[in-house]
Coordinates of C-alpha atoms in Angstrom, one line a residue:
M679 CA 19.6 68.5 -10.6
P680 CA 20.5 71.2 -8.0
S681 CA 24.3 70.8 -8.2
S682 CA 24.7 71.3 -11.9
L683 CA 27.8 71.4 -14.1
N684 CA 27.5 75.2 -14.2
N685 CA 27.5 75.9 -10.4
L686 CA 29.8 75.0 -7.5
I687 CA 27.3 75.4 -4.6
V688 CA 29.0 76.2 -1.4
F689 CA 27.1 76.1 1.9
D690 CA 27.7 77.5 5.4
L691 CA 26.8 75.1 8.2
D692 CA 25.2 76.6 11.3
D693 CA 21.6 77.9 10.7
T694 CA 22.0 77.1 7.0
L695 CA 21.9 73.3 6.9
Y696 CA 20.7 72.7 10.4
L697 CA 19.5 74.8 13.3
E698 CA 22.3 76.1 15.5
R699 CA 20.0 76.2 18.5
D700 CA 19.8 72.4 18.3
F701 CA 23.6 72.1 18.8
V702 CA 23.3 74.6 21.7
F703 CA 20.6 72.6 23.4
S704 CA 22.5 69.3 22.7
G705 CA 25.6 70.9 24.3
F706 CA 23.6 72.1 27.3
S707 CA 22.4 68.5 27.8
A708 CA 25.9 67.2 27.7
V709 CA 27.1 69.8 30.2
G710 CA 24.0 69.2 32.4
D711 CA 24.7 65.5 32.6
W712 CA 28.2 66.2 33.6
V713 CA 27.2 68.7 36.3
A714 CA 24.6 66.3 37.7
A715 CA 27.2 63.5 38.0
R716 CA 29.8 65.8 39.6
H717 CA 27.7 68.2 41.7
G718 CA 24.3 66.6 42.1
I719 CA 22.5 69.5 40.4
V720 CA 19.9 68.0 38.1
N721 CA 18.5 71.0 36.2
F722 CA 21.7 72.8 35.1
S723 CA 20.8 72.3 31.4
G724 CA 17.3 73.7 32.1
V725 CA 18.8 76.8 33.7
C726 CA 21.0 77.3 30.6
R727 CA 18.1 76.9 28.2
T728 CA 16.0 79.4 30.2
L729 CA 18.8 81.9 29.9
F730 CA 19.2 81.2 26.2
H731 CA 15.5 81.8 25.6
A732 CA 15.7 85.0 27.5
G733 CA 18.2 86.3 24.9
H734 CA 21.5 85.5 26.6
R735 CA 24.2 84.5 24.1
R736 CA 27.4 85.1 26.1
F737 CA 28.4 84.0 29.6
I738 CA 25.5 81.6 30.0
F739 CA 27.5 79.1 31.9
D740 CA 28.8 81.9 34.3
E741 CA 25.2 82.9 35.0
A742 CA 23.9 79.4 35.3
L743 CA 26.7 78.6 37.8
A744 CA 25.8 81.6 39.8
Q745 CA 22.1 80.6 39.9
C746 CA 23.0 77.1 40.9
R747 CA 25.4 78.4 43.6
L748 CA 28.4 76.6 41.9
T749 CA 30.5 79.7 41.1
N750 CA 33.2 78.8 43.5
R751 CA 33.1 75.0 42.9
Q752 CA 33.2 74.8 39.1
H753 CA 35.4 76.4 36.4
V754 CA 33.6 77.7 33.4
A755 CA 36.4 76.6 31.1
E756 CA 35.8 73.0 31.9
L757 CA 32.1 73.3 31.0
V758 CA 33.0 75.1 27.7
K759 CA 35.3 72.2 26.8
I760 CA 32.6 69.7 27.4
Y761 CA 30.2 71.8 25.3
R762 CA 32.5 72.2 22.4
E763 CA 33.7 68.6 22.3
H764 CA 30.5 66.7 22.9
K765 CA 29.1 64.5 20.1
P766 CA 26.0 66.5 19.2
E767 CA 22.5 65.2 18.7
I768 CA 21.4 67.3 15.7
S769 CA 19.7 66.7 12.3
L770 CA 19.5 68.5 9.0
C771 CA 16.6 70.8 8.4
P772 CA 14.1 68.9 6.2
D773 CA 14.7 71.2 3.2
A774 CA 18.4 70.8 3.5
A775 CA 18.1 67.0 3.6
R776 CA 15.9 67.1 0.4
Y777 CA 18.3 69.4 -1.4
L778 CA 21.5 67.4 -0.6
Q779 CA 19.8 64.1 -1.4
R780 CA 19.0 65.4 -4.9
G781 CA 22.5 66.5 -5.6
N782 CA 25.5 64.6 -7.0
G783 CA 28.0 65.2 -4.2
G784 CA 29.5 68.3 -5.9
F785 CA 28.9 70.7 -3.0
G786 CA 31.4 72.7 -0.9
L787 CA 31.2 73.7 2.7
I788 CA 32.8 76.6 4.6
T789 CA 32.2 76.8 8.4
D790 CA 33.7 78.8 11.2
G791 CA 34.2 77.6 14.8
P792 CA 36.6 75.3 16.6
E793 CA 37.7 72.6 14.2
R794 CA 36.8 69.7 16.5
T795 CA 33.4 71.1 17.2
Q796 CA 32.5 71.7 13.6
R797 CA 33.8 68.2 12.5
H798 CA 31.6 66.6 15.2
K799 CA 28.7 68.5 13.7
I800 CA 29.6 67.4 10.1
A801 CA 29.8 63.8 11.2
A802 CA 26.6 63.9 13.2
L803 CA 24.7 65.3 10.2
G804 CA 26.3 62.7 7.8
L805 CA 27.5 65.4 5.4
G806 CA 30.7 63.7 4.2
P807 CA 29.3 62.0 1.1
H808 CA 27.6 65.1 -0.1
F809 CA 30.6 67.4 -0.3
E810 CA 33.6 67.4 -2.6
T811 CA 35.4 70.0 -0.4
T812 CA 34.8 70.7 3.3
I813 CA 36.7 73.6 5.0
P814 CA 36.3 74.2 8.7
T815 CA 38.3 77.4 9.1
G816 CA 39.2 76.5 12.7
Q817 CA 41.8 74.2 11.2
W818 CA 43.9 77.3 10.5
P819 CA 45.4 79.8 13.0
E820 CA 43.2 82.5 14.4
G821 CA 42.3 85.2 12.0
F822 CA 41.4 83.0 9.0
G823 CA 37.7 82.7 9.7
K824 CA 35.1 84.5 7.6
P825 CA 35.3 87.0 6.1
H826 CA 39.0 86.3 5.5
P827 CA 39.3 85.2 1.8
R828 CA 41.4 82.1 2.3
A829 CA 38.5 79.6 2.4
Y830 CA 36.7 81.2 -0.5
E831 CA 39.8 81.3 -2.6
E832 CA 40.4 77.6 -2.0
L833 CA 36.9 76.8 -3.2
A834 CA 37.2 79.1 -6.2
A835 CA 40.4 77.4 -7.2
R836 CA 38.5 74.1 -7.3
A837 CA 35.5 75.4 -9.3
N838 CA 37.0 74.3 -12.6
G839 CA 35.0 77.0 -14.6
R840 CA 31.8 76.6 -12.6
R841 CA 30.1 79.7 -11.1
C842 CA 30.5 79.8 -7.3
V843 CA 27.4 80.3 -5.2
Y844 CA 27.5 80.8 -1.5
I845 CA 24.5 80.1 0.7
A846 CA 24.7 81.2 4.4
D847 CA 22.8 83.0 7.1
N848 CA 25.0 85.6 8.8
A849 CA 25.3 88.9 6.9
A850 CA 27.8 90.3 9.4
K851 CA 30.5 88.1 7.9
D852 CA 29.4 85.6 5.3
F853 CA 28.8 87.5 2.1
V854 CA 31.2 90.5 1.9
T855 CA 34.1 88.5 0.6
P856 CA 32.3 86.3 -2.0
N857 CA 30.5 89.5 -3.1
R858 CA 33.8 91.1 -3.8
M859 CA 35.0 87.9 -5.6
G860 CA 32.0 87.9 -8.0
W861 CA 30.1 84.9 -6.5
L862 CA 26.4 84.7 -6.3
T863 CA 25.4 85.1 -2.7
V864 CA 22.2 83.8 -1.1
Q865 CA 21.1 84.4 2.4
I866 CA 18.8 81.9 4.0
L867 CA 16.7 83.4 6.8
R868 CA 15.3 80.6 8.9
P869 CA 12.8 81.8 11.4
E870 CA 14.5 79.9 14.2
R871 CA 18.0 81.3 13.4
V872 CA 20.3 82.5 16.2
H873 CA 21.8 85.6 14.4
P874 CA 19.5 88.5 13.4
G875 CA 20.7 88.4 9.8
D876 CA 20.9 92.2 9.1
A877 CA 23.9 93.4 7.1
P878 CA 25.9 96.4 8.4
D879 CA 26.0 97.9 4.9
R880 CA 25.3 97.0 1.3
A881 CA 28.7 95.5 0.7
Y882 CA 27.9 92.8 3.4
A883 CA 24.4 92.0 2.0
A884 CA 23.6 88.9 0.0
Q885 CA 22.3 89.4 -3.5
V886 CA 19.3 87.1 -2.9
K887 CA 17.3 86.2 0.2
I888 CA 15.3 82.9 0.7
Q889 CA 13.6 81.2 3.7
S890 CA 14.1 77.6 2.5
L891 CA 16.5 75.7 0.3
D892 CA 13.4 74.5 -1.7
Q893 CA 13.7 78.0 -3.3
L894 CA 17.3 77.6 -4.3
D895 CA 16.9 76.0 -7.7
E896 CA 14.7 78.9 -8.9
V897 CA 17.4 81.3 -7.7
L898 CA 20.0 79.5 -9.7
T899 CA 18.0 79.6 -12.9
T900 CA 17.0 83.2 -12.4
F901 CA 20.3 84.9 -11.5

């Protein structure tokens, strides 16, 4: 049983339980449909995807608008709102689906990002029944996202004597705080991830690295 009486297993969301790029592409499609209806430009989402594959991670909509000659006709903020608030078409990674199905619902979740966006993802992935505690840090004022300790402290307070384990992908922010709190930290490095995964120094590095949640049970029994 992956979620044992001895461990409170806490997951990150993006690029941990599903591929963040799938949300990105779903958002591009929603924005592209809107641009097509409003401006008659039918390949806006394709332009965005091309920019994404070329390594662009910021200002994609600005660049896409410029390429489609819509810079003076469309505000980027309107597109960002559509992107963030759309109902995404995403699915769990197969190993994540297997792991959660074998659990007993005793998992936790900490995820950064705008609250409405993250809650749409959680709903689309059907995660509710699997988690005893879900914390989108966007529900709080700016500054409480990872690595701020607030979310980790809330989960630790609900552990009831269990060891806390955090599984996430982004070593730039995910592990430094739970490391300091004495949690077991596990970095999942999916080949299709958005972030590179490198830690800025040892304090930020996870204690264990895996490529699939199929490896997690062995980690829990070894460490």
